[in-house]
Amino acid sequence: MPYTQPLVVEPEGEAVEAPMTRAERRDQQVMRILDAAKSCFVRSGFQGASMHQICAELGMSPGALYRYFPSKEAIIEAITEADRSHEAEMFAAMGENPNVIDGFVNAAMGHLRYIHESGNAPLFTEIRAESMRNEAIQFTCHQSMGEVQSSFRDYFEAAISRGEIDPCVELETILPVLMAIGEGLAINDLPSKGVSLDRVEALMRVTMEAIFRPKRKLHETA
């Protein structure tokens, strides 16, 4: 999202842009670099895109770019870190939902919509492919995915302890399977292939009900 400077109202009533702080200018420059790098990675692949190519995309000298990021791996790490703010919002919404199945499905669908609407599916695919041969990228991906899986584990373990669900198998099996399915859905970007996310959501909901076997409340069975 492009940075917009705040407006300051002068005594005469005329609104003017307030000068950016050094930190704000740095954040703006970092976002420009990340956006340019994403374009290069999608267009040329991680291996094909060079730091010089990213510089050309930006109109920035190599010396200036290296002051922000020493390598392509560092750029990928920053891209992954930026996505964590979206994930934090997803987990917060999930935890606030009183229905454990609804909470998970709504959060998962929100993530899929974000991937589709942001156009990040090709980039996500490229990063995952590179993680198979690049240990630094692999570490970043595994760390990020591990944090997501850990959040899901805490979420479902709490529901089990409250007696809300009765999973058909242990979480040690369920969680990696769910992560693999979610990754596949994100990479394939089904809406771009004409598959309705509403239908995906209906299928996901039925699947989650079957896996976690939510227990009906006493007042629902009366």
Tab-separated table of C-alpha atoms in Angstrom:
chain	number	residue	atom	x	y	z
A	1	MET	CA	0.000	0.000	0.000
A	2	PRO	CA	1.547	3.372	-0.982
A	3	TYR	CA	2.451	5.654	1.884
A	4	THR	CA	0.371	8.802	2.240
A	5	GLN	CA	1.783	11.682	4.199
A	6	PRO	CA	-0.467	13.121	6.931
A	7	LEU	CA	-1.971	16.550	6.320
A	8	VAL	CA	-1.273	19.515	8.551
A	9	VAL	CA	-3.696	22.439	8.615
A	10	GLU	CA	-1.958	25.806	8.508
A	11	PRO	CA	-3.373	28.766	10.509
A	12	GLU	CA	-4.910	30.142	7.298
A	13	GLY	CA	-6.818	26.854	6.913
A	14	GLU	CA	-4.799	25.470	3.990
A	15	ALA	CA	-3.911	21.784	4.304
A	16	VAL	CA	-0.311	20.894	3.481
A	17	GLU	CA	1.591	17.629	3.726
A	18	ALA	CA	3.630	17.206	6.883
A	19	PRO	CA	7.284	16.332	6.248
A	20	MET	CA	8.096	12.671	6.699
A	21	THR	CA	10.393	11.550	9.466
A	22	ARG	CA	13.567	9.641	8.674
A	23	ALA	CA	11.904	6.396	9.811
A	24	GLU	CA	8.891	7.047	7.576
A	25	ARG	CA	11.125	7.729	4.588
A	26	ARG	CA	13.007	4.505	5.256
A	27	ASP	CA	9.772	2.502	5.554
A	28	GLN	CA	8.536	3.996	2.285
A	29	GLN	CA	11.783	3.085	0.541
A	30	VAL	CA	11.680	-0.464	1.936
A	31	MET	CA	8.152	-0.946	0.571
A	32	ARG	CA	9.285	0.314	-2.845
A	33	ILE	CA	12.130	-2.198	-2.833
A	34	LEU	CA	9.883	-5.082	-1.797
A	35	ASP	CA	7.312	-4.253	-4.488
A	36	ALA	CA	10.023	-4.062	-7.148
A	37	ALA	CA	11.600	-7.318	-5.965
A	38	LYS	CA	8.223	-9.098	-6.076
A	39	SER	CA	7.766	-8.022	-9.685
A	40	CYS	CA	11.244	-9.253	-10.606
A	41	PHE	CA	10.859	-12.588	-8.806
A	42	VAL	CA	7.531	-13.296	-10.512
A	43	ARG	CA	8.820	-12.232	-13.938
A	44	SER	CA	12.260	-13.876	-13.867
A	45	GLY	CA	12.168	-16.341	-10.969
A	46	PHE	CA	14.332	-16.092	-7.872
A	47	GLN	CA	17.389	-17.444	-9.640
A	48	GLY	CA	16.875	-15.321	-12.748
A	49	ALA	CA	16.242	-12.070	-10.901
A	50	SER	CA	19.438	-10.322	-9.864
A	51	MET	CA	20.013	-7.490	-7.420
A	52	HIS	CA	20.990	-5.364	-10.455
A	53	GLN	CA	17.641	-6.188	-12.062
A	54	ILE	CA	15.847	-5.068	-8.920
A	55	CYS	CA	17.892	-1.867	-8.972
A	56	ALA	CA	16.855	-1.228	-12.566
A	57	GLU	CA	13.204	-1.801	-11.639
A	58	LEU	CA	13.579	0.796	-8.896
A	59	GLY	CA	15.840	3.246	-10.624
A	60	MET	CA	18.191	2.873	-7.650
A	61	SER	CA	21.924	2.368	-7.504
A	62	PRO	CA	23.282	-0.991	-6.223
A	63	GLY	CA	25.043	0.797	-3.376
A	64	ALA	CA	21.770	2.310	-2.201
A	65	LEU	CA	19.929	-1.020	-2.415
A	66	TYR	CA	22.603	-2.881	-0.461
A	67	ARG	CA	22.233	-0.387	2.378
A	68	TYR	CA	18.734	-1.781	2.860
A	69	PHE	CA	19.160	-5.439	1.879
A	70	PRO	CA	22.468	-7.324	1.534
A	71	SER	CA	20.966	-10.166	-0.531
A	72	LYS	CA	17.897	-11.552	-2.267
A	73	GLU	CA	17.435	-13.889	0.680
A	74	ALA	CA	17.160	-10.876	2.978
A	75	ILE	CA	14.471	-9.436	0.697
A	76	ILE	CA	12.470	-12.682	0.852
A	77	GLU	CA	12.750	-12.634	4.638
A	78	ALA	CA	11.359	-9.075	4.678
A	79	ILE	CA	8.496	-10.043	2.337
A	80	THR	CA	7.611	-12.944	4.632
A	81	GLU	CA	7.792	-10.706	7.689
A	82	ALA	CA	5.474	-8.168	6.062
A	83	ASP	CA	2.891	-10.920	5.495
A	84	ARG	CA	2.930	-11.762	9.193
A	85	SER	CA	0.871	-8.671	9.978
A	86	HIS	CA	-1.910	-10.137	7.830
A	87	GLU	CA	-1.530	-13.483	9.565
A	88	ALA	CA	-1.757	-11.785	12.967
A	89	GLU	CA	-5.088	-10.249	11.966
A	90	MET	CA	-6.265	-13.654	10.729
A	91	PHE	CA	-5.424	-15.352	14.033
A	92	ALA	CA	-7.057	-12.567	16.058
A	93	ALA	CA	-10.329	-12.934	14.131
A	94	MET	CA	-10.147	-16.713	14.452
A	95	GLY	CA	-9.803	-16.566	18.223
A	96	GLU	CA	-12.713	-14.169	18.623
A	97	ASN	CA	-15.184	-16.501	16.899
A	98	PRO	CA	-17.212	-18.563	19.426
A	99	ASN	CA	-17.526	-21.452	16.947
A	100	VAL	CA	-14.204	-23.250	16.438
A	101	ILE	CA	-15.078	-24.536	12.948
A	102	ASP	CA	-16.396	-21.166	11.796
A	103	GLY	CA	-13.335	-19.438	13.221
A	104	PHE	CA	-10.895	-21.625	11.328
A	105	VAL	CA	-12.817	-21.718	8.043
A	106	ASN	CA	-13.405	-17.949	8.011
A	107	ALA	CA	-9.725	-17.295	8.718
A	108	ALA	CA	-8.592	-19.750	6.038
A	109	MET	CA	-10.926	-18.256	3.440
A	110	GLY	CA	-9.799	-14.758	4.359
A	111	HIS	CA	-6.221	-15.827	3.694
A	112	LEU	CA	-7.121	-17.363	0.323
A	113	ARG	CA	-8.969	-14.195	-0.693
A	114	TYR	CA	-5.958	-12.123	0.349
A	115	ILE	CA	-3.597	-14.273	-1.749
A	116	HIS	CA	-5.913	-13.998	-4.760
A	117	GLU	CA	-6.698	-10.278	-4.493
A	118	SER	CA	-3.090	-9.286	-3.805
A	119	GLY	CA	-1.872	-11.333	-6.791
A	120	ASN	CA	0.710	-13.017	-4.550
A	121	ALA	CA	0.086	-16.604	-5.691
A	122	PRO	CA	2.892	-16.599	-8.327
A	123	LEU	CA	5.305	-15.069	-5.819
A	124	PHE	CA	4.317	-17.587	-3.140
A	125	THR	CA	4.883	-20.408	-5.641
A	126	GLU	CA	8.306	-19.066	-6.585
A	127	ILE	CA	9.390	-18.730	-2.956
A	128	ARG	CA	8.279	-22.271	-2.099
A	129	ALA	CA	10.075	-23.669	-5.148
A	130	GLU	CA	13.266	-21.834	-4.196
A	131	SER	CA	13.011	-23.155	-0.633
A	132	MET	CA	13.610	-26.661	-2.019
A	133	ARG	CA	17.153	-25.754	-3.065
A	134	ASN	CA	18.111	-22.708	-0.989
A	135	GLU	CA	18.730	-23.346	2.704
A	136	ALA	CA	18.280	-19.698	3.706
A	137	ILE	CA	14.895	-19.462	1.995
A	138	GLN	CA	13.962	-22.882	3.364
A	139	PHE	CA	14.679	-21.702	6.904
A	140	THR	CA	12.552	-18.575	6.428
A	141	CYS	CA	9.643	-20.573	5.005
A	142	HIS	CA	9.806	-23.264	7.655
A	143	GLN	CA	9.963	-20.678	10.418
A	144	SER	CA	6.911	-18.844	9.086
A	145	MET	CA	4.905	-22.022	8.458
A	146	GLY	CA	5.916	-23.354	11.860
A	147	GLU	CA	4.515	-20.280	13.583
A	148	VAL	CA	1.217	-20.657	11.722
A	149	GLN	CA	0.968	-24.356	12.576
A	150	SER	CA	1.759	-23.624	16.224
A	151	SER	CA	-1.074	-21.078	16.357
A	152	PHE	CA	-3.472	-23.639	14.876
A	153	ARG	CA	-2.318	-26.221	17.398
A	154	ASP	CA	-3.014	-23.897	20.340
A	155	TYR	CA	-6.415	-23.044	18.846
A	156	PHE	CA	-7.549	-26.638	18.425
A	157	GLU	CA	-6.038	-27.904	21.672
A	158	ALA	CA	-8.019	-25.252	23.542
A	159	ALA	CA	-11.208	-26.380	21.776
A	160	ILE	CA	-10.475	-30.007	22.658
A	161	SER	CA	-9.920	-29.127	26.306
A	162	ARG	CA	-13.257	-27.289	26.346
A	163	GLY	CA	-14.954	-30.386	24.961
A	164	GLU	CA	-16.041	-28.656	21.740
A	165	ILE	CA	-14.423	-31.011	19.235
A	166	ASP	CA	-13.375	-34.664	19.038
A	167	PRO	CA	-10.795	-34.975	16.220
A	168	CYS	CA	-10.890	-38.209	14.211
A	169	VAL	CA	-7.084	-38.593	14.528
A	170	GLU	CA	-4.345	-36.892	16.518
A	171	LEU	CA	-3.426	-33.256	15.832
A	172	GLU	CA	0.122	-34.334	14.896
A	173	THR	CA	-1.401	-35.812	11.738
A	174	ILE	CA	-4.196	-33.300	11.141
A	175	LEU	CA	-2.125	-30.124	11.292
A	176	PRO	CA	0.511	-31.007	8.637
A	177	VAL	CA	-2.274	-32.216	6.341
A	178	LEU	CA	-4.215	-28.967	6.772
A	179	MET	CA	-1.061	-26.930	6.157
A	180	ALA	CA	-0.344	-28.895	2.959
A	181	ILE	CA	-3.914	-28.422	1.724
A	182	GLY	CA	-3.825	-24.712	2.504
A	183	GLU	CA	-0.506	-24.291	0.730
A	184	GLY	CA	-1.852	-26.089	-2.335
A	185	LEU	CA	-4.953	-23.889	-2.428
A	186	ALA	CA	-2.845	-20.745	-2.141
A	187	ILE	CA	-0.404	-21.793	-4.869
A	188	ASN	CA	-3.130	-22.831	-7.312
A	189	ASP	CA	-5.144	-19.606	-6.845
A	190	LEU	CA	-8.410	-21.323	-7.753
A	191	PRO	CA	-10.444	-18.129	-8.333
A	192	SER	CA	-8.113	-17.281	-11.229
A	193	LYS	CA	-9.126	-20.633	-12.747
A	194	GLY	CA	-12.838	-19.974	-12.406
A	195	VAL	CA	-13.428	-21.874	-9.173
A	196	SER	CA	-15.749	-19.992	-6.836
A	197	LEU	CA	-14.350	-19.352	-3.365
A	198	ASP	CA	-17.890	-19.785	-2.032
A	199	ARG	CA	-17.848	-23.383	-3.252
A	200	VAL	CA	-14.355	-23.886	-1.831
A	201	GLU	CA	-15.627	-22.598	1.512
A	202	ALA	CA	-18.610	-24.995	1.455
A	203	LEU	CA	-16.276	-27.930	0.771
A	204	MET	CA	-13.804	-26.798	3.432
A	205	ARG	CA	-16.551	-26.486	6.021
A	206	VAL	CA	-17.815	-30.035	5.380
A	207	THR	CA	-14.236	-31.337	5.540
A	208	MET	CA	-13.514	-29.582	8.826
A	209	GLU	CA	-16.747	-30.876	10.346
A	210	ALA	CA	-15.755	-34.431	9.383
A	211	ILE	CA	-12.194	-34.084	10.708
A	212	PHE	CA	-12.934	-32.361	13.999
A	213	ARG	CA	-16.399	-33.810	14.743
A	214	PRO	CA	-17.719	-30.863	16.749
A	215	LYS	CA	-19.852	-31.893	19.707
A	216	ARG	CA	-23.351	-30.496	19.793
A	217	LYS	CA	-24.315	-28.489	22.850
A	218	LEU	CA	-26.937	-29.937	25.176
A	219	HIS	CA	-29.442	-27.224	24.310
A	220	GLU	CA	-29.061	-28.108	20.613
A	221	THR	CA	-30.005	-31.741	21.192
A	222	ALA	CA	-32.977	-31.000	23.431
